[in-house]
Short mmCIF file of C-alpha atoms and ligand atoms in Angstrom, two decimals:
data_model
loop_
_atom_site.label_atom_id
_atom_site.label_comp_id
_atom_site.label_asym_id
_atom_site.label_seq_id
_atom_site.Cartn_x
_atom_site.Cartn_y
_atom_site.Cartn_z
CA MET A 1 56.72 32.80 144.07
CA ASN A 2 56.64 30.98 140.64
CA THR A 3 54.39 33.36 139.14
CA ILE A 4 56.70 36.43 140.11
CA VAL A 5 60.26 34.96 138.70
CA LEU A 6 58.11 34.17 135.24
CA VAL A 7 56.55 37.73 135.20
CA LEU A 8 59.67 39.01 136.39
CA LEU A 9 61.56 37.25 133.32
CA ALA A 10 58.98 37.49 131.07
CA SER A 11 58.66 41.77 131.89
CA PHE A 12 62.25 40.70 130.66
CA VAL A 13 62.64 39.20 127.75
CA LEU A 14 59.73 41.94 126.32
CA PHE A 15 62.45 44.54 127.63
CA VAL A 16 65.61 42.74 125.62
CA ARG A 17 63.35 42.32 122.58
CA THR A 18 61.74 45.73 122.10
CA ARG A 19 65.57 47.28 122.65
CA VAL A 20 66.96 44.81 119.76
CA LEU A 21 64.07 45.48 117.19
CA LYS A 22 64.61 49.28 117.66
CA TYR A 23 68.22 49.08 117.58
CA ARG A 24 67.41 46.97 114.44
CA ALA A 25 65.37 49.75 112.77
CA MET A 26 67.69 52.39 113.89
CA ILE A 27 70.56 50.50 112.25
CA ARG A 28 68.50 50.76 109.02
CA SER A 29 68.28 54.58 109.06
CA LEU A 30 72.20 54.54 109.28
CA GLN A 31 71.53 52.44 106.20
CA ASP A 32 74.59 50.34 107.00
CA HIS A 33 77.08 53.28 107.20
CA PRO A 34 80.72 52.03 108.79
CA GLY A 35 81.15 51.95 112.05
CA SER A 36 80.81 50.16 115.65
CA ARG A 37 78.68 48.04 117.36
CA ASN A 38 78.12 48.54 120.71
CA LEU A 39 76.57 46.39 123.50
CA MET A 40 76.73 49.74 126.03
CA THR A 41 76.88 53.32 124.78
CA SER A 42 79.89 55.57 125.89
CA MET A 43 78.22 58.83 126.34
CA GLY A 44 77.70 60.80 128.88
CA VAL A 45 77.77 58.67 132.57
CA PHE A 46 78.45 55.74 131.28
CA GLY A 47 81.46 56.58 128.89
CA LEU A 48 82.69 58.49 131.95
CA LEU A 49 82.94 55.38 133.88
CA SER A 50 84.60 53.89 131.66
CA PRO A 51 86.87 55.48 129.59
CA ARG A 52 89.08 52.72 128.06
CA GLY A 53 85.81 50.82 127.45
CA PHE A 54 85.40 47.09 127.17
CA PRO A 55 86.43 44.98 124.42
CA GLY A 56 84.46 42.54 122.20
CA ASN A 57 82.12 44.82 121.20
CA ILE A 58 80.93 45.57 124.84
CA MET A 59 81.59 49.09 125.21
CA GLU A 60 84.26 51.70 123.39
CA GLY A 61 84.77 53.99 126.70
CA GLY A 62 84.49 57.34 127.25
CA LEU A 63 87.74 58.60 125.84
CA ARG A 64 87.95 56.26 122.98
CA VAL A 65 89.43 58.58 120.36
CA TRP A 66 91.84 60.00 122.90
CA TYR A 67 93.76 56.56 122.45
CA THR A 68 92.83 55.77 118.55
CA LYS A 69 93.29 59.34 117.48
CA HIS A 70 92.37 58.99 113.71
CA ARG A 71 92.83 54.90 113.73
CA ASP A 72 89.11 53.79 113.38
CA PHE A 73 88.40 55.89 110.51
CA GLU A 74 91.44 54.49 109.29
CA LEU A 75 89.79 50.69 110.02
CA TYR A 76 86.65 51.69 108.32
CA GLY A 77 88.17 53.35 105.56
CA MET A 78 85.87 56.58 105.58
CA ASP A 79 86.59 59.93 107.52
CA ILE A 80 82.63 59.91 108.89
CA ILE A 81 81.90 56.87 110.42
CA THR A 82 79.35 55.47 113.02
CA SER A 83 79.18 54.16 116.74
CA ALA A 84 76.04 52.83 117.29
CA SER A 85 74.89 50.82 120.80
CA VAL A 86 72.06 48.57 122.36
CA PHE A 87 71.73 49.46 125.88
CA PRO A 88 70.42 51.23 127.85
CA LYS A 89 68.10 52.58 124.81
CA PRO A 90 69.40 52.67 120.90
CA GLU A 91 71.19 55.00 119.83
CA ALA A 92 73.94 55.92 116.97
CA VAL A 93 76.04 59.03 116.66
CA PHE A 94 78.39 59.96 113.51
CA LEU A 95 81.81 60.81 114.35
CA VAL A 96 83.56 63.45 111.93
CA ALA A 97 87.35 63.78 111.50
CA ASP A 98 86.66 65.31 107.64
CA ALA A 99 87.96 68.43 107.35
CA ALA A 100 85.31 69.86 104.70
CA ALA A 101 82.28 68.42 106.67
CA ILE A 102 83.47 69.86 109.97
CA LYS A 103 83.06 73.31 107.77
CA ASP A 104 80.22 72.32 106.52
CA ILE A 105 78.14 71.46 109.89
CA THR A 106 79.72 74.08 112.04
CA THR A 107 78.98 77.38 109.73
CA THR A 108 75.89 75.94 109.33
CA ARG A 109 74.17 76.34 112.97
CA ALA A 110 70.62 76.20 111.98
CA ARG A 111 71.07 72.28 110.93
CA PHE A 112 73.65 71.17 113.21
CA PRO A 113 72.69 73.39 116.63
CA LYS A 114 74.47 72.00 120.08
CA PRO A 115 72.28 69.56 122.16
CA ILE A 116 72.69 71.37 125.03
CA ALA A 117 71.75 68.10 127.32
CA PRO A 118 75.19 66.94 127.97
CA TYR A 119 76.06 70.47 129.01
CA ALA A 120 73.59 70.31 132.29
CA VAL A 121 76.55 70.05 134.55
CA LEU A 122 78.03 73.22 133.43
CA SER A 123 74.45 74.80 134.65
CA VAL A 124 75.16 73.97 138.58
CA PHE A 125 75.66 78.41 139.59
CA GLY A 126 72.74 79.10 136.08
CA PRO A 127 72.14 79.29 132.87
CA ASN A 128 75.42 80.31 130.86
CA ILE A 129 76.69 80.75 127.21
CA VAL A 130 78.52 77.42 126.85
CA ALA A 131 75.32 75.14 128.07
CA SER A 132 73.17 77.25 125.85
CA GLU A 133 71.17 77.24 122.37
CA GLY A 134 69.02 79.47 120.41
CA ASP A 135 67.55 82.82 121.53
CA LEU A 136 69.14 82.55 125.27
CA TRP A 137 72.62 81.65 123.31
CA LYS A 138 72.05 85.02 121.11
CA ARG A 139 71.55 87.05 124.68
CA PHE A 140 74.57 85.91 126.19
CA ARG A 141 77.13 86.04 123.24
CA LYS A 142 75.74 89.45 122.34
CA VAL A 143 76.50 90.37 126.66
CA SER A 144 79.86 88.23 126.32
CA ALA A 145 81.30 89.20 122.97
CA PRO A 146 82.66 92.86 123.28
CA ALA A 147 84.41 91.88 126.48
CA PHE A 148 86.92 89.91 123.93
CA SER A 149 88.38 93.08 122.23
CA GLU A 150 91.76 93.19 121.55
CA ARG A 151 92.39 96.15 124.33
CA ASN A 152 91.30 93.55 126.63
CA ASN A 153 93.37 90.82 125.03
CA ARG A 154 96.15 93.79 125.57
CA LEU A 155 95.18 93.63 129.39
CA GLY A 156 95.26 89.92 129.25
CA TRP A 157 99.04 90.28 128.23
CA ASN A 158 100.05 92.92 130.67
CA GLU A 159 98.25 90.98 133.67
CA THR A 160 100.10 87.95 132.40
CA VAL A 161 103.50 89.33 132.99
CA GLU A 162 102.96 90.69 135.81
CA THR A 163 102.09 87.84 137.47
CA MET A 164 104.90 86.29 135.98
CA LYS A 165 107.37 88.70 137.35
CA ASP A 166 105.51 88.13 140.55
CA LEU A 167 106.14 84.86 140.17
CA PHE A 168 109.63 84.78 139.83
CA GLU A 169 110.80 87.62 142.00
CA ASN A 170 108.12 86.57 145.24
CA VAL A 171 107.94 83.12 144.94
CA TRP A 172 110.80 81.79 142.87
CA GLY A 173 113.33 84.18 143.90
CA GLU A 174 116.82 83.31 143.81
CA GLN A 175 116.54 79.44 143.86
CA ALA A 176 119.00 77.88 141.14
CA GLN A 177 116.59 75.00 140.44
CA ILE A 178 112.82 74.81 140.91
CA SER A 179 111.16 71.44 141.11
CA VAL A 180 107.53 71.25 140.43
CA ASP A 181 105.60 67.63 141.48
CA HIS A 182 102.60 69.01 138.54
CA VAL A 183 102.57 72.03 135.75
CA VAL A 184 99.43 72.33 136.98
CA ASP A 185 100.01 73.55 140.23
CA VAL A 186 101.98 76.66 138.93
CA VAL A 187 99.70 77.16 135.42
CA LEU A 188 96.13 76.85 137.60
CA PRO A 189 97.02 79.88 139.81
CA ILE A 190 98.49 81.81 136.93
CA ALA A 191 95.35 81.31 134.82
CA LEU A 192 93.21 82.37 137.68
CA PHE A 193 95.17 85.46 138.47
CA VAL A 194 94.82 86.44 135.11
CA ILE A 195 91.25 86.33 134.38
CA SER A 196 90.48 87.42 137.95
CA ALA A 197 92.67 90.71 136.74
CA ALA A 198 91.94 91.56 133.22
CA GLY A 199 88.45 89.67 133.29
CA PHE A 200 86.98 90.63 137.08
CA GLY A 201 89.08 94.01 137.80
CA ARG A 202 90.54 92.15 141.05
CA ARG A 203 94.29 91.30 140.70
CA ILE A 204 95.61 88.32 142.91
CA LEU A 205 99.16 88.12 144.40
CA TRP A 206 101.00 84.71 144.77
CA LYS A 207 101.27 85.22 148.61
CA ASP A 208 97.63 85.77 148.69
CA THR A 209 96.93 82.48 147.76
CA LEU A 210 98.56 81.24 150.57
CA VAL A 211 96.33 82.45 153.07
CA ILE A 212 92.23 81.10 153.22
CA PRO A 213 90.50 85.09 153.76
CA HIS A 214 88.39 85.79 157.18
CA GLY A 215 84.93 84.53 156.78
CA HIS A 216 85.84 81.30 154.27
CA ARG A 217 87.38 78.39 154.66
CA MET A 218 89.14 77.74 151.32
CA THR A 219 90.94 80.34 149.03
CA PHE A 220 89.66 80.94 145.57
CA LYS A 221 91.83 79.35 144.04
CA ASP A 222 91.14 75.83 145.39
CA ALA A 223 87.83 76.88 146.03
CA LEU A 224 87.62 76.88 141.75
CA ASN A 225 90.05 73.83 141.69
CA VAL A 226 88.37 71.33 143.61
CA VAL A 227 84.71 72.27 141.38
CA SER A 228 86.08 71.54 137.97
CA HIS A 229 87.46 68.57 138.17
CA ASN A 230 84.16 67.54 140.03
CA VAL A 231 81.38 69.26 138.86
CA PHE A 232 80.02 66.28 137.17
CA TRP A 233 80.16 64.31 140.57
CA LYS A 234 77.94 67.34 142.24
CA ILE A 235 75.27 67.01 139.46
CA ALA A 236 75.26 63.17 139.95
CA THR A 237 74.86 62.59 143.34
CA PRO A 238 71.50 63.33 145.04
CA PRO A 239 71.99 66.49 147.18
CA TRP A 240 70.83 64.19 150.78
CA ILE A 241 74.42 61.77 149.71
CA MET A 242 76.47 64.86 149.11
CA ASN A 243 74.98 66.58 152.10
CA HIS A 244 75.63 63.33 154.50
CA LEU A 245 77.55 61.13 153.20
CA PRO A 246 80.96 61.46 155.54
CA THR A 247 83.59 60.51 153.35
CA PRO A 248 86.66 63.14 153.18
CA HIS A 249 86.19 63.68 149.44
CA MET A 250 82.40 64.73 149.18
CA LYS A 251 82.57 66.95 152.50
CA THR A 252 85.97 68.62 150.35
CA VAL A 253 83.35 68.97 147.63
CA ARG A 254 80.23 70.49 149.08
CA VAL A 255 82.14 72.70 151.06
CA ALA A 256 84.00 73.97 147.74
CA PHE A 257 80.60 74.37 145.66
CA GLU A 258 79.61 76.80 148.70
CA GLU A 259 82.62 78.56 148.53
CA LEU A 260 83.31 79.02 145.46
CA ALA A 261 79.61 80.67 144.81
CA GLN A 262 80.41 83.21 148.19
CA HIS A 263 84.15 84.15 146.54
CA MET A 264 82.05 84.58 143.26
CA GLN A 265 79.24 86.73 144.89
CA GLU A 266 81.40 88.99 146.86
CA MET A 267 83.30 90.25 143.96
CA ILE A 268 79.83 90.82 142.03
CA ASP A 269 79.61 92.81 145.26
CA ALA A 270 82.97 94.65 145.60
CA ARG A 271 82.33 95.36 142.15
CA ARG A 272 78.54 96.68 142.31
CA THR A 273 79.90 98.99 145.40
CA ALA A 274 83.52 100.38 143.82
CA GLU A 275 83.71 103.76 142.09
CA LYS A 276 82.76 103.47 138.72
CA LYS A 277 85.36 103.43 136.36
CA GLU A 278 86.55 103.34 132.59
CA HIS A 279 86.42 99.66 132.67
CA TYR A 280 86.38 97.25 129.35
CA ASP A 281 86.37 93.91 131.15
CA LEU A 282 84.32 91.00 131.19
CA PHE A 283 82.71 91.74 134.01
CA THR A 284 81.97 95.18 133.28
CA ASN A 285 79.75 93.51 130.27
CA LEU A 286 78.02 91.31 132.53
CA LEU A 287 77.02 93.33 135.27
CA ASP A 288 75.94 95.69 133.28
CA ALA A 289 74.08 93.56 131.54
CA ASN A 290 72.38 92.66 134.90
CA GLU A 291 71.65 95.70 135.59
CA ASP A 292 70.53 96.91 132.57
CA GLU A 293 66.55 98.43 132.82
CA LEU A 294 66.59 100.08 129.91
CA ASP A 295 67.02 97.72 127.21
CA GLY A 296 65.37 94.80 129.00
CA SER A 297 66.30 92.60 126.38
CA ASN A 298 69.68 91.85 126.80
CA LYS A 299 69.13 91.61 130.31
CA LEU A 300 71.04 89.25 132.74
CA SER A 301 69.25 87.68 135.71
CA ASP A 302 71.23 86.79 138.91
CA LYS A 303 71.49 83.55 138.22
CA GLU A 304 72.44 84.60 134.72
CA LEU A 305 75.19 86.51 135.95
CA LEU A 306 76.28 83.81 138.34
CA GLY A 307 76.40 80.91 135.77
CA ASN A 308 78.15 82.87 132.60
CA ILE A 309 81.18 84.26 135.54
CA PHE A 310 81.28 80.48 136.50
CA ILE A 311 81.98 79.36 133.23
CA PHE A 312 84.03 82.10 132.08
CA LEU A 313 86.18 80.92 135.40
CA LEU A 314 85.77 76.95 134.47
CA ALA A 315 87.41 77.78 130.76
CA GLU A 316 90.35 79.42 132.30
CA ALA A 317 90.65 77.01 135.23
CA PHE A 318 90.00 73.56 132.98
CA TYR A 319 90.98 74.04 129.48
CA LEU A 320 93.85 76.46 129.74
CA PRO A 321 96.17 74.59 131.99
CA GLU A 322 95.55 71.65 129.84
CA GLY A 323 96.46 73.64 126.91
CA TYR A 324 99.51 74.77 128.72
CA LEU A 325 100.19 71.50 130.23
CA TYR A 326 101.75 70.10 126.87
CA ALA A 327 103.25 73.32 125.77
CA VAL A 328 105.41 73.40 128.97
CA ARG A 329 106.32 69.69 128.53
CA CYS A 330 106.84 70.38 125.09
CA THR A 331 109.30 73.06 125.22
CA THR A 332 111.88 70.62 126.44
CA ARG A 333 111.62 68.92 123.19
CA CYS A 334 112.54 71.95 121.19
CA GLU A 335 114.81 75.23 120.99
CA MET A 336 112.65 77.80 120.78
CA ASN A 337 112.97 80.96 118.95
CA LEU A 338 110.88 82.60 121.86
CA LEU A 339 107.73 85.08 120.59
CA THR A 340 107.94 83.76 116.69
CA GLU A 341 107.44 79.75 117.95
CA THR A 342 105.66 79.77 120.93
CA LEU A 343 102.40 80.19 119.23
CA ALA A 344 103.03 77.28 117.19
CA VAL A 345 104.24 75.23 119.90
CA LEU A 346 101.11 76.21 121.82
CA TYR A 347 99.33 75.30 118.93
CA GLU A 348 100.88 71.75 117.85
CA THR A 349 100.52 71.24 121.85
CA LEU A 350 96.54 71.74 121.00
CA ARG A 351 96.57 69.80 117.68
CA LEU A 352 98.17 66.63 119.67
CA PHE A 353 96.17 66.98 123.03
CA PRO A 354 93.23 68.81 122.78
CA ALA A 355 91.49 70.01 125.69
CA VAL A 356 88.41 68.85 124.06
CA ILE A 357 88.19 65.90 122.20
CA GLY A 358 84.43 65.58 121.43
CA ILE A 359 81.98 68.81 119.98
CA PRO A 360 78.67 67.11 119.62
CA LYS A 361 76.00 68.39 116.96
CA GLN A 362 72.51 67.40 116.55
CA ALA A 363 70.55 67.27 113.21
CA ALA A 364 67.73 69.95 112.93
CA GLU A 365 66.40 67.84 109.83
CA ASP A 366 66.77 65.41 107.65
CA THR A 367 70.20 66.18 105.97
CA THR A 368 73.60 64.32 104.68
CA LEU A 369 76.99 65.14 104.60
CA THR A 370 80.05 64.71 102.36
CA THR A 371 83.17 62.78 102.65
CA GLN A 372 85.50 60.50 100.80
CA ASP A 373 86.40 56.99 101.51
CA ALA A 374 90.09 55.80 101.68
CA ASN A 375 90.44 55.14 97.86
CA GLY A 376 89.24 59.29 97.43
CA ASN A 377 85.37 58.14 96.22
CA ARG A 378 83.21 60.68 97.06
CA VAL A 379 81.01 59.24 99.69
CA VAL A 380 77.60 60.92 100.83
CA VAL A 381 75.98 60.42 104.04
CA PRO A 382 72.39 60.62 105.06
CA ILE A 383 71.88 62.20 108.24
CA THR A 384 68.26 62.04 109.57
CA GLN A 385 66.91 64.48 112.09
CA GLY A 386 67.75 64.13 115.34
CA ALA A 387 70.87 62.14 114.87
CA TRP A 388 73.91 63.46 116.63
CA VAL A 389 77.17 64.25 114.84
CA VAL A 390 80.24 64.87 116.59
CA LEU A 391 83.11 66.37 116.14
CA GLN A 392 86.38 63.82 116.58
CA VAL A 393 88.74 66.68 117.43
CA PRO A 394 91.80 64.19 117.93
CA GLY A 395 90.73 62.15 114.85
CA LEU A 396 90.88 65.37 112.40
CA HIS A 397 94.22 66.50 114.23
CA HIS A 398 95.11 63.21 113.53
CA ASN A 399 94.33 62.67 109.66
CA PRO A 400 96.86 61.94 107.39
CA ARG A 401 94.82 63.89 104.23
CA TYR A 402 95.74 66.94 106.30
CA TRP A 403 98.91 66.43 108.15
CA ASP A 404 102.47 65.06 107.14
CA ASP A 405 103.76 62.89 109.68
CA PRO A 406 100.45 63.33 112.07
CA TYR A 407 101.77 62.14 115.32
CA ALA A 408 105.33 63.95 115.23
CA PHE A 409 105.58 66.93 117.39
CA LYS A 410 106.57 69.49 114.87
CA PRO A 411 105.57 73.24 115.43
CA GLU A 412 107.40 74.06 112.50
CA ARG A 413 103.99 73.27 110.65
CA PHE A 414 102.11 75.99 111.67
CA LEU A 415 105.04 78.26 111.08
CA GLY A 416 103.98 78.03 106.99
CA ASP A 417 101.18 77.14 105.28
CA TRP A 418 98.86 75.27 107.08
CA PRO A 419 95.16 73.62 106.83
CA ARG A 420 93.19 75.66 108.88
CA ASP A 421 90.00 74.01 108.94
CA ALA A 422 91.68 70.56 110.35
CA PHE A 423 92.69 72.42 112.91
CA VAL A 424 89.28 72.70 115.73
CA PRO A 425 91.04 72.86 119.32
CA PHE A 426 88.60 76.04 119.81
CA SER A 427 85.48 74.90 117.69
CA SER A 428 84.65 76.52 114.74
CA GLY A 429 81.79 78.68 113.27
CA ALA A 430 79.47 80.52 115.57
CA ARG A 431 79.61 78.72 118.47
CA ALA A 432 83.49 78.73 118.30
CA CYS A 433 85.40 79.42 121.80
CA LEU A 434 85.13 83.38 122.58
CA GLY A 435 88.24 83.05 124.58
CA ARG A 436 90.74 81.84 122.01
CA ARG A 437 92.83 85.10 121.46
CA PHE A 438 92.68 86.03 125.69
CA PHE A 439 94.11 82.61 125.74
CA GLU A 440 96.28 82.73 123.03
CA THR A 441 98.05 85.94 123.88
CA GLU A 442 97.80 84.64 127.82
CA GLY A 443 99.86 81.53 126.99
CA VAL A 444 102.80 83.28 124.53
CA ALA A 445 103.51 85.59 127.36
CA ILE A 446 103.65 82.79 129.92
CA VAL A 447 105.39 80.16 127.87
CA THR A 448 107.86 82.72 126.34
CA MET A 449 108.47 84.08 129.86
CA LEU A 450 109.04 80.80 131.31
CA VAL A 451 111.72 79.62 128.52
CA TRP A 452 113.19 82.75 127.98
CA ARG A 453 114.42 82.21 132.06
CA TYR A 454 114.59 78.74 132.51
CA LYS A 455 116.08 75.97 131.06
CA ILE A 456 113.28 73.04 131.62
CA THR A 457 112.92 69.38 131.78
CA VAL A 458 111.27 66.68 133.10
C1 LIG B 501 93.32 76.49 125.44
C2 LIG B 501 92.01 77.23 126.01
C3 LIG B 501 91.16 77.08 125.35
C4 LIG B 501 90.84 75.75 124.71
C5 LIG B 501 91.00 74.51 124.23
C6 LIG B 501 88.83 76.04 124.43
C7 LIG B 501 88.46 75.59 123.44
C8 LIG B 501 87.00 75.93 123.37
C9 LIG B 501 85.70 74.70 122.60
C10 LIG B 501 85.86 73.79 121.89
C11 LIG B 501 84.83 75.75 122.73
C12 LIG B 501 83.14 75.12 122.04
C13 LIG B 501 82.91 74.37 122.85
C14 LIG B 501 81.29 73.22 122.45
O1 LIG B 501 81.02 73.47 121.57
O2 LIG B 501 80.76 72.71 123.40
C15 LIG B 501 84.65 76.33 123.33
C16 LIG B 501 84.05 77.40 123.60
C17 LIG B 501 83.98 78.50 124.75
N1 LIG B 501 85.37 79.10 125.29
FE1 LIG B 501 86.64 78.33 125.09
N2 LIG B 501 89.03 77.17 125.33
C18 LIG B 501 89.88 77.67 125.61
C19 LIG B 501 89.83 78.75 126.40
C20 LIG B 501 88.55 79.85 127.05
C21 LIG B 501 89.09 80.56 127.56
C22 LIG B 501 90.32 81.26 128.26
C23 LIG B 501 87.52 81.91 127.59
C24 LIG B 501 87.83 83.52 128.70
C25 LIG B 501 88.11 83.18 129.31
C26 LIG B 501 86.31 81.12 127.16
C27 LIG B 501 85.53 80.89 126.69
C28 LIG B 501 84.89 80.46 125.98
C29 LIG B 501 83.52 80.26 125.30
C30 LIG B 501 82.27 81.66 126.43
C31 LIG B 501 82.94 79.57 124.63
C32 LIG B 501 81.73 79.24 124.52
C33 LIG B 501 81.27 80.19 123.16
C34 LIG B 501 79.79 79.83 122.31
O3 LIG B 501 78.83 78.87 122.74
O4 LIG B 501 79.24 80.73 122.42
N3 LIG B 501 87.50 79.56 126.68
N4 LIG B 501 85.89 76.95 123.94
#
């Protein structure tokens, strides 16, 4: 018995010693660049389990930057800082809130590619444009990009207007006052109806969302809503737990995944058997690529088709309501000159509350980034091959070097000349958001129609 305890103790001491030695070597490779030093990492599952972290250098927390904005950068006196941790393995990341450095990173894709491991959760239904790099990403981008044309954005505008009219006339009707518990209850269906109609040629009406279609256990909207909020848990939970653990939540998540797959397959089948029309939507491009027999290089497999359809639906269901959530709240605080100022309001809400707070990249070679310290002195930061570099969106968006009074809500800052490189809610460069214009068109239509007809209060 004593021998077993001794062996366990010795193994533990050896484990800790190896970790500490590796950690020290890693800190040396950072060349003492300023930043925080922690016991536990905040990356991946650890950060999600504790969004706010623990004090005393134990752990920073996965959503730290959401709360601290630019304050950590001010604390260390620089717009590129490091965050290093010992467990579960020694690792360090460079956090960037410097506009010029971010431009440098996003415009040299080969030097700073996207690390795809953190995006594995998004591949539940198959490989896709967001969770891929290299040749695979190029192929997906080539197939999807033409669908986001101005012509299709116009289709998005028209479908948004129709959806809002359907909401006003057939759901809210003549009621003088409408009370909504959560803005997402309204904007999630709108977002789904618009992508369904403009992206996939299937128009959904508000009344359709109340009825579960024959042969289903959940509506399309509810399935996508549950999946988009539980995609991480589905991946983190082994199938035998997911299938057999009798908690109501697990059961709902399992059914939602099965249902979403069935709904998406039905959309594909319906479109395949439909009469061939002159469509220019997203679906046309993806389906044509799936059926592409002449030019094999662009062909999408069935899994890739499903994976990419899912990612476009997810973008619409997840990012978009986030964008509107604050925009609709913020409209209560300002007198809006409708169309002209609506985009400024959307931008200002995305500056203050970006839907994506950290955009990861990984150095493909030993390289450097340039920033400046609090006194304006130029600082060259050495980055070793393999190091993670994360674009800290709230840090950049609250950086007083670029934004006057950065914590204040002032949409008018987007009406004049504004620092474009210091605004990256849609990322930037070759891997920037493909749906940006689509979102902007749709967002302007929704917010304008809402404030044109209703006075909004919280
Ligand atoms: C408020 C709305 C939106 C925001 C804030 C947003 C933000 C972003 C961000 C930050 C990225 C880069 C992600 C990364 O590097 O990991 C991205 C990529 C992407 N977004 Fe959006 N997005 C929005 C709406 C949409 C919509 C409506 C669609 C399509 C229907 C869409 C499609 C995409 C695609 C396909 C990519 C991947 C591009 C690539 O890697 O080549 N997004 N988005």
